[in-house]
Amino acid sequence: MKILVITGSPRKNGNSNTLVEHFIKGAQEKGHLVERFDSAAKKVHPCIACDKCAQSGTCVFDDDFNFVKENILEADMVVFASPVYYFSMSAQIKTVIDRFYAINDKISTPKKAVLILSYADTSKSVAEPIIKHFETMLDYLGWSDCGKLLAQGVWRTGDVDKTDYCKQAYNLGKNI
């Protein structure tokens, strides 16, 4: 299976990126091919709703989103991993998702998806708006939900290492 992992953490060694590393390790050990796109380290221009992509089939911006475009078309699964910032996914990953508009018709094919979140709060309700957004997006695209990992109570870099969330991420990757 080909898997595209899109991360949203601006902290290179942040908790959500640590979880992604464990997920990828499990998936690769199972024989899956994994490509990773760290949106916070890339140049992705926000969608400006110019609608040129609908007219020409190509986005007006020639930026790092091209990597996502190339890899998402062939992917069987897309993994979204983000810290929760002010009750939402990070702006960096949301910018990538907004650019899906330019390739809607090409990615509205059966794919699998996973959501990995890390956040300081200990209440699952903090993640509910993001989960709803994720599920709505999957429904719209015709993708299937293959799992969610909600790492609660991890704030400072490295907090996730003191939990069993890394093992859960590894097992999620290994068992997809």
mmCIF file of C-alpha atoms in Angstrom:
data_model
loop_
_atom_site.group_PDB
_atom_site.id
_atom_site.type_symbol
_atom_site.label_atom_id
_atom_site.label_comp_id
_atom_site.label_asym_id
_atom_site.label_seq_id
_atom_site.Cartn_x
_atom_site.Cartn_y
_atom_site.Cartn_z
ATOM 1 C CA MET A 1 0.000 0.000 0.000
ATOM 2 C CA LYS A 2 1.205 3.539 -0.758
ATOM 3 C CA ILE A 3 0.753 5.930 2.156
ATOM 4 C CA LEU A 4 1.105 9.701 2.148
ATOM 5 C CA VAL A 5 1.670 11.185 5.612
ATOM 6 C CA ILE A 6 0.969 14.914 5.932
ATOM 7 C CA THR A 7 2.170 16.523 9.147
ATOM 8 C CA GLY A 8 1.288 19.916 10.540
ATOM 9 C CA SER A 9 3.636 20.488 13.449
ATOM 10 C CA PRO A 10 6.064 23.390 13.296
ATOM 11 C CA ARG A 11 8.095 21.673 16.047
ATOM 12 C CA LYS A 12 10.456 19.232 14.320
ATOM 13 C CA ASN A 13 10.647 17.031 17.413
ATOM 14 C CA GLY A 14 7.123 17.757 18.602
ATOM 15 C CA ASN A 15 4.743 15.159 19.951
ATOM 16 C CA SER A 16 2.688 14.696 16.776
ATOM 17 C CA ASN A 17 5.869 14.252 14.718
ATOM 18 C CA THR A 18 7.106 11.668 17.219
ATOM 19 C CA LEU A 19 3.840 9.774 16.813
ATOM 20 C CA VAL A 20 4.197 9.941 13.027
ATOM 21 C CA GLU A 21 7.667 8.428 13.228
ATOM 22 C CA HIS A 22 6.272 5.483 15.181
ATOM 23 C CA PHE A 23 3.348 5.109 12.761
ATOM 24 C CA ILE A 24 5.727 5.126 9.782
ATOM 25 C CA LYS A 25 8.015 2.572 11.414
ATOM 26 C CA GLY A 26 5.096 0.191 11.920
ATOM 27 C CA ALA A 27 3.774 0.732 8.394
ATOM 28 C CA GLN A 28 7.182 0.234 6.777
ATOM 29 C CA GLU A 29 7.816 -2.916 8.787
ATOM 30 C CA LYS A 30 4.569 -4.238 7.343
ATOM 31 C CA GLY A 31 5.915 -3.510 3.846
ATOM 32 C CA HIS A 32 4.009 -0.325 3.024
ATOM 33 C CA LEU A 33 5.637 2.446 0.986
ATOM 34 C CA VAL A 34 5.450 5.732 2.914
ATOM 35 C CA GLU A 35 6.004 9.289 1.674
ATOM 36 C CA ARG A 36 6.042 12.118 4.209
ATOM 37 C CA PHE A 37 5.230 15.794 3.754
ATOM 38 C CA ASP A 38 6.043 18.101 6.669
ATOM 39 C CA SER A 39 3.844 21.073 5.815
ATOM 40 C CA ALA A 40 5.401 23.396 8.401
ATOM 41 C CA ALA A 41 8.807 23.049 6.721
ATOM 42 C CA LYS A 42 7.477 23.607 3.204
ATOM 43 C CA LYS A 43 6.228 26.520 1.145
ATOM 44 C CA VAL A 44 2.535 26.056 0.459
ATOM 45 C CA HIS A 45 0.607 29.157 -0.509
ATOM 46 C CA PRO A 46 -2.934 29.371 0.874
ATOM 47 C CA CYS A 47 -5.769 28.932 -1.589
ATOM 48 C CA ILE A 48 -7.035 32.344 -2.710
ATOM 49 C CA ALA A 49 -10.297 31.065 -4.257
ATOM 50 C CA CYS A 50 -9.355 32.449 -7.671
ATOM 51 C CA ASP A 51 -10.921 29.329 -9.246
ATOM 52 C CA LYS A 52 -8.238 29.163 -11.947
ATOM 53 C CA CYS A 53 -7.808 25.478 -11.161
ATOM 54 C CA ALA A 54 -11.424 24.858 -12.155
ATOM 55 C CA GLN A 55 -10.832 26.622 -15.460
ATOM 56 C CA SER A 56 -7.402 25.286 -16.374
ATOM 57 C CA GLY A 57 -7.014 22.202 -14.174
ATOM 58 C CA THR A 58 -3.881 23.701 -12.639
ATOM 59 C CA CYS A 59 -3.389 25.802 -9.531
ATOM 60 C CA VAL A 60 -1.879 29.249 -10.103
ATOM 61 C CA PHE A 61 0.718 28.529 -7.411
ATOM 62 C CA ASP A 62 3.775 26.478 -8.266
ATOM 63 C CA ASP A 63 5.014 25.536 -4.808
ATOM 64 C CA ASP A 64 5.717 22.571 -2.545
ATOM 65 C CA PHE A 65 2.092 21.443 -2.781
ATOM 66 C CA ASN A 66 3.172 19.798 -6.036
ATOM 67 C CA PHE A 67 4.755 17.022 -3.930
ATOM 68 C CA VAL A 68 1.419 16.419 -2.210
ATOM 69 C CA LYS A 69 -0.405 16.502 -5.541
ATOM 70 C CA GLU A 70 1.914 13.929 -7.113
ATOM 71 C CA ASN A 71 1.859 11.588 -4.130
ATOM 72 C CA ILE A 72 -1.782 11.830 -3.130
ATOM 73 C CA LEU A 73 -2.950 10.732 -6.563
ATOM 74 C CA GLU A 74 -1.137 7.400 -6.202
ATOM 75 C CA ALA A 75 -1.710 6.991 -2.468
ATOM 76 C CA ASP A 76 -3.997 4.312 -1.128
ATOM 77 C CA MET A 77 -3.988 6.010 2.277
ATOM 78 C CA VAL A 78 -3.489 9.536 3.571
ATOM 79 C CA VAL A 79 -2.476 10.178 7.179
ATOM 80 C CA PHE A 80 -3.125 13.590 8.717
ATOM 81 C CA ALA A 81 -1.043 14.350 11.817
ATOM 82 C CA SER A 82 -1.258 17.619 13.689
ATOM 83 C CA PRO A 83 -0.986 19.195 17.083
ATOM 84 C CA VAL A 84 -4.163 20.883 18.244
ATOM 85 C CA TYR A 85 -3.699 24.639 18.152
ATOM 86 C CA TYR A 86 -6.508 26.699 19.560
ATOM 87 C CA PHE A 87 -9.089 23.913 19.049
ATOM 88 C CA SER A 88 -8.132 23.183 15.436
ATOM 89 C CA MET A 89 -5.498 21.533 13.303
ATOM 90 C CA SER A 90 -2.408 23.657 12.776
ATOM 91 C CA ALA A 91 -2.590 26.365 10.116
ATOM 92 C CA GLN A 92 0.179 24.620 8.191
ATOM 93 C CA ILE A 93 -1.739 21.382 7.617
ATOM 94 C CA LYS A 94 -5.012 23.230 7.056
ATOM 95 C CA THR A 95 -3.353 25.209 4.252
ATOM 96 C CA VAL A 96 -2.440 21.926 2.551
ATOM 97 C CA ILE A 97 -5.971 20.569 2.968
ATOM 98 C CA ASP A 98 -7.474 23.759 1.537
ATOM 99 C CA ARG A 99 -5.373 23.270 -1.589
ATOM 100 C CA PHE A 100 -7.115 19.915 -2.167
ATOM 101 C CA TYR A 101 -9.739 22.057 -3.903
ATOM 102 C CA ALA A 102 -7.523 22.249 -6.992
ATOM 103 C CA ILE A 103 -7.423 18.449 -7.284
ATOM 104 C CA ASN A 104 -10.876 17.532 -5.968
ATOM 105 C CA ASP A 105 -11.902 15.576 -9.026
ATOM 106 C CA LYS A 106 -8.661 13.578 -9.016
ATOM 107 C CA ILE A 107 -8.687 12.606 -5.329
ATOM 108 C CA SER A 108 -12.388 11.855 -4.951
ATOM 109 C CA THR A 109 -11.608 8.170 -5.352
ATOM 110 C CA PRO A 110 -11.644 5.444 -2.711
ATOM 111 C CA LYS A 111 -8.772 5.963 -0.295
ATOM 112 C CA LYS A 112 -8.167 5.222 3.345
ATOM 113 C CA ALA A 113 -7.338 7.872 5.931
ATOM 114 C CA VAL A 114 -5.979 8.152 9.461
ATOM 115 C CA LEU A 115 -6.008 11.072 11.885
ATOM 116 C CA ILE A 116 -3.265 11.551 14.498
ATOM 117 C CA LEU A 117 -3.631 14.419 16.969
ATOM 118 C CA SER A 118 -1.622 15.520 19.974
ATOM 119 C CA TYR A 119 -2.766 18.107 22.483
ATOM 120 C CA ALA A 120 -2.176 19.360 26.003
ATOM 121 C CA ASP A 121 -5.728 19.117 27.301
ATOM 122 C CA THR A 122 -6.970 15.854 28.761
ATOM 123 C CA SER A 123 -10.517 16.095 27.459
ATOM 124 C CA LYS A 124 -11.559 14.253 24.308
ATOM 125 C CA SER A 125 -14.084 17.043 23.661
ATOM 126 C CA VAL A 126 -11.198 19.326 22.614
ATOM 127 C CA ALA A 127 -10.625 17.111 19.567
ATOM 128 C CA GLU A 128 -14.294 16.747 18.606
ATOM 129 C CA PRO A 129 -14.405 19.691 16.149
ATOM 130 C CA ILE A 130 -11.306 18.346 14.377
ATOM 131 C CA ILE A 131 -12.742 14.840 14.280
ATOM 132 C CA LYS A 132 -15.951 16.222 12.785
ATOM 133 C CA HIS A 133 -13.965 18.132 10.148
ATOM 134 C CA PHE A 134 -11.953 14.982 9.347
ATOM 135 C CA GLU A 135 -15.076 12.833 9.038
ATOM 136 C CA THR A 136 -16.869 15.428 6.905
ATOM 137 C CA MET A 137 -13.857 15.682 4.583
ATOM 138 C CA LEU A 138 -13.685 11.897 4.240
ATOM 139 C CA ASP A 139 -17.386 11.689 3.500
ATOM 140 C CA TYR A 140 -17.058 14.388 0.834
ATOM 141 C CA LEU A 141 -14.065 12.696 -0.812
ATOM 142 C CA GLY A 142 -15.447 9.161 -0.519
ATOM 143 C CA TRP A 143 -12.546 8.041 1.671
ATOM 144 C CA SER A 144 -12.801 5.572 4.552
ATOM 145 C CA ASP A 145 -11.711 6.178 8.137
ATOM 146 C CA CYS A 146 -9.077 3.632 9.185
ATOM 147 C CA GLY A 147 -8.399 5.010 12.618
ATOM 148 C CA LYS A 148 -7.771 7.926 14.888
ATOM 149 C CA LEU A 149 -5.123 8.387 17.544
ATOM 150 C CA LEU A 150 -5.873 11.150 20.032
ATOM 151 C CA ALA A 151 -2.847 11.776 22.218
ATOM 152 C CA GLN A 152 -4.239 13.788 25.117
ATOM 153 C CA GLY A 153 -2.276 15.432 27.895
ATOM 154 C CA VAL A 154 0.942 15.901 25.925
ATOM 155 C CA TRP A 155 2.084 19.495 25.849
ATOM 156 C CA ARG A 156 5.824 19.882 26.118
ATOM 157 C CA THR A 157 8.169 18.328 23.594
ATOM 158 C CA GLY A 158 8.808 14.752 24.663
ATOM 159 C CA ASP A 159 5.703 14.367 26.812
ATOM 160 C CA VAL A 160 4.386 11.735 24.412
ATOM 161 C CA ASP A 161 7.446 9.567 25.128
ATOM 162 C CA LYS A 162 6.171 9.086 28.693
ATOM 163 C CA THR A 163 2.891 7.526 27.491
ATOM 164 C CA ASP A 164 1.775 4.484 25.538
ATOM 165 C CA TYR A 165 0.720 6.679 22.581
ATOM 166 C CA CYS A 166 3.939 5.886 20.702
ATOM 167 C CA LYS A 167 3.146 2.182 20.927
ATOM 168 C CA GLN A 168 -0.416 2.893 19.763
ATOM 169 C CA ALA A 169 0.927 4.853 16.774
ATOM 170 C CA TYR A 170 3.330 2.040 15.893
ATOM 171 C CA ASN A 171 0.525 -0.542 16.136
ATOM 172 C CA LEU A 172 -1.783 1.627 14.036
ATOM 173 C CA GLY A 173 0.858 1.720 11.301
ATOM 174 C CA LYS A 174 1.609 -1.972 11.639
ATOM 175 C CA ASN A 175 -2.035 -3.056 11.531
ATOM 176 C CA ILE A 176 -3.422 -1.009 8.659
#
